[in-house]
Short mmCIF file of C-alpha atoms in Angstrom, two decimals:
data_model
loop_
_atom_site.label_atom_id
_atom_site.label_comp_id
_atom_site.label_asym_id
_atom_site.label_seq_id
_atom_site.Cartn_x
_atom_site.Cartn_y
_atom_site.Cartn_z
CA UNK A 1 0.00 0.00 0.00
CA UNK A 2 3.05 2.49 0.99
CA UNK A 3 4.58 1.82 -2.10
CA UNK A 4 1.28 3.32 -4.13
CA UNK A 5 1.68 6.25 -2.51
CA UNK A 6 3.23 8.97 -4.24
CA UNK A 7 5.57 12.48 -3.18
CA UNK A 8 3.12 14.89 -4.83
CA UNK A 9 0.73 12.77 -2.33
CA UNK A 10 2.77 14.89 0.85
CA UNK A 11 4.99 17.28 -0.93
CA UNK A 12 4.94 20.70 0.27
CA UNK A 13 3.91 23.01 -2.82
CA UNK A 14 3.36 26.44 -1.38
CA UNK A 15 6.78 27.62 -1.16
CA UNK A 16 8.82 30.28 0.58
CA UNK A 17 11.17 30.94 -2.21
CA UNK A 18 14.37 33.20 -1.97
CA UNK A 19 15.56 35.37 -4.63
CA UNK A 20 19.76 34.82 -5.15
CA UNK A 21 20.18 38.00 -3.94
CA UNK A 22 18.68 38.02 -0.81
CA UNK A 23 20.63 39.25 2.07
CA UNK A 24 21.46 36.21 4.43
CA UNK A 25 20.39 37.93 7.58
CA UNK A 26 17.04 38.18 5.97
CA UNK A 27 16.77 34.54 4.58
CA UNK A 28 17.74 33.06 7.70
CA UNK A 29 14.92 35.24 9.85
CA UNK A 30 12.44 34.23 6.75
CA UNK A 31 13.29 30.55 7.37
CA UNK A 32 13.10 30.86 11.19
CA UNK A 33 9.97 32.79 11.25
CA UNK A 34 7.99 29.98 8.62
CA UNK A 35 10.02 27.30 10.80
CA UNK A 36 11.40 25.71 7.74
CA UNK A 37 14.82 24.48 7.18
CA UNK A 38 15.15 24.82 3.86
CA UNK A 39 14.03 27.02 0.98
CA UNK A 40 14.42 26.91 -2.77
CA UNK A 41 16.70 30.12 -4.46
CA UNK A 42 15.31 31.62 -7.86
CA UNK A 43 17.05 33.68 -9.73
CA UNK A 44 15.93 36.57 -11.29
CA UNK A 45 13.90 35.22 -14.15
CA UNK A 46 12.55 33.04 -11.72
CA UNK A 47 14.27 29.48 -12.59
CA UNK A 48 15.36 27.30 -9.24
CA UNK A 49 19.14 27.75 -8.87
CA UNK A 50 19.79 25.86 -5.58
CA UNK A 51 18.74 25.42 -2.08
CA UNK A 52 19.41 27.84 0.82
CA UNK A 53 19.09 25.59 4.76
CA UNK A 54 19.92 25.24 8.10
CA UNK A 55 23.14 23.76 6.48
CA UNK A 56 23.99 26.62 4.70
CA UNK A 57 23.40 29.16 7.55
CA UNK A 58 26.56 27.30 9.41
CA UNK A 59 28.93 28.96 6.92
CA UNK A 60 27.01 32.01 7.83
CA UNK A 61 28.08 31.41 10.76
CA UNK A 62 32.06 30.77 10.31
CA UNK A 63 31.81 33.08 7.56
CA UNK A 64 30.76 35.92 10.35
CA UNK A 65 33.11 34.71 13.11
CA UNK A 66 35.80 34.88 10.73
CA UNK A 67 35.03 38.17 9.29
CA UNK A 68 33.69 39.89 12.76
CA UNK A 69 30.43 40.78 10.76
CA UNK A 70 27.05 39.22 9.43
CA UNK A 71 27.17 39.78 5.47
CA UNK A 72 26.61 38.33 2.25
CA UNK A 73 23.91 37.01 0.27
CA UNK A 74 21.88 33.52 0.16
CA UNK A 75 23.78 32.84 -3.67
CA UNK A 76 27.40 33.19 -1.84
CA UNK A 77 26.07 30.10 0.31
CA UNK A 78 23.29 28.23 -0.71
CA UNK A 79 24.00 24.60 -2.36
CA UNK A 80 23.64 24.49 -6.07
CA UNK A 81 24.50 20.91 -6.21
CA UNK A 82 21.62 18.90 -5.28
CA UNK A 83 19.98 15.82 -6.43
CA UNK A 84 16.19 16.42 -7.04
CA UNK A 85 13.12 13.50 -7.17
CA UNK A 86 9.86 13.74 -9.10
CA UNK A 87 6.72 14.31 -7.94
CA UNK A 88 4.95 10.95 -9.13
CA UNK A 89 8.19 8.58 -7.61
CA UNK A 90 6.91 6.73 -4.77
CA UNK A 91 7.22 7.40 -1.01
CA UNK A 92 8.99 4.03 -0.73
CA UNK A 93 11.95 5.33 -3.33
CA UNK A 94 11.90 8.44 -1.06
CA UNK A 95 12.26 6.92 1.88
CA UNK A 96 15.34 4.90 0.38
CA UNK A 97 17.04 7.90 -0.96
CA UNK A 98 16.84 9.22 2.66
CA UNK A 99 17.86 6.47 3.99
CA UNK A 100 20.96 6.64 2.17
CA UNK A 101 21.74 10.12 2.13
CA UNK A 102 22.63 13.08 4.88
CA UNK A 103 19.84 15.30 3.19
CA UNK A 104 16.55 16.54 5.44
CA UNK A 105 14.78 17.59 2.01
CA UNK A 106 14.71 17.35 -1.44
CA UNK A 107 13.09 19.76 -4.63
CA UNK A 108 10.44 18.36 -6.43
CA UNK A 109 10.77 19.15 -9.87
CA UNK A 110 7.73 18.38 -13.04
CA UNK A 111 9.82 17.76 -16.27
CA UNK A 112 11.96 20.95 -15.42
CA UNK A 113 9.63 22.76 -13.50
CA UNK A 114 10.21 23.04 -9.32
CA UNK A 115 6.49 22.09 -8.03
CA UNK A 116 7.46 21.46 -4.11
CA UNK A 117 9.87 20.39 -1.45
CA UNK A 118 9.50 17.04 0.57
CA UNK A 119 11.06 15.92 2.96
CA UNK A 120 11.70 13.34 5.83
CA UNK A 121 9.08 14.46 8.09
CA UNK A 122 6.68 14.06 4.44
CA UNK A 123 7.33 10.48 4.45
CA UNK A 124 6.16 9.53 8.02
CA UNK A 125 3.47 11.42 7.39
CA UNK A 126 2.92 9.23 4.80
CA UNK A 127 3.96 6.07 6.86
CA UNK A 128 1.24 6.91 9.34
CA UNK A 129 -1.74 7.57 7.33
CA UNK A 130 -2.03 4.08 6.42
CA UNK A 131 -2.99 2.54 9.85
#
C-alpha cells in the first residue's frame, strides 16, 4: 500500500522561495519565522538555482566569526549541487534515498519545472496515514 503512494501525495507546494540576492540575515529570519529548514533560491527570471538551509546558515556562521560581521547574500552560500526526485516517484523510493543520504529535504521538480519540497518528516506522514 506504501509503495502506491506517491511524493506529490505529501509534498509541500506552497513555497517560501528566496531570490539569489537576498541578504542572508534576511533569509535566515524568513526561514526561522515559517520554521522551515530549507528554501528553494530563484534567480531573477525566476528558474530554481539551488537550495538555501539550516546547512547553509553554518557557513554564515564561520563566515561571520571569521570576518567579525554578518554579510553576504543567500547565492554566496546556498547549495547548487543537489539531487532532485519527481513528484509521481513513490514514497517508498523516497524513503530509500533518505535512507541513504545526509539530506533533510529534497526539490520536487515536473519535467523541469520546481512544483514542491519534501522531505523526511513528508514520508512519516505518509507512513502513518495508512494505519
Amino acid at each position: 500500500m506504501l509503495a502506491k503512494i506517491t511524493i506529490a501525495d505529501y509534498m509541500t507546494s506552497h513555497l517560501l522561495t528566496l531570490k539569489h540576492d537576498t541578504d542572508v540575515s534576511v533569509a535566515i529570519k524568513l526561514l526561522l519565522s515559517h520554521q522551515i529548514t530549507s528554501a528553494p533560491v530563484l534567480d531573477d527570471a525566476g528558474k530554481f538555482i539551488g537550495m538555501f538551509s539550516e546547512k547553509d546558515c553554518m557557513k554564515v556562521v564561520l563566515e561571520t566569526s571569521y570576518n567579525q560581521g554578518l554579510s553576504g547574500v543567500v547565492s554566496d552560500f546556498m547549495s547548487d549541487d543537489l539531487a532532485s526526485v519527481s513528484a509521481d516517484a513513490s514514497i517508498v523510493d523516497l524513503a530509500e534515498k533518505f535512507e541513504q543520504s545526509t539530506e533533510r529535504s529534497y526539490p520536487v521538480f515536473d519535467e523541469h519545472d520546481l512544483i514542491g519540497i519534501v522531505s523526511r518528516t513528508d514520508v512519516l506522514k505518509a507512513l502513518v496515514s495508512i494505519r
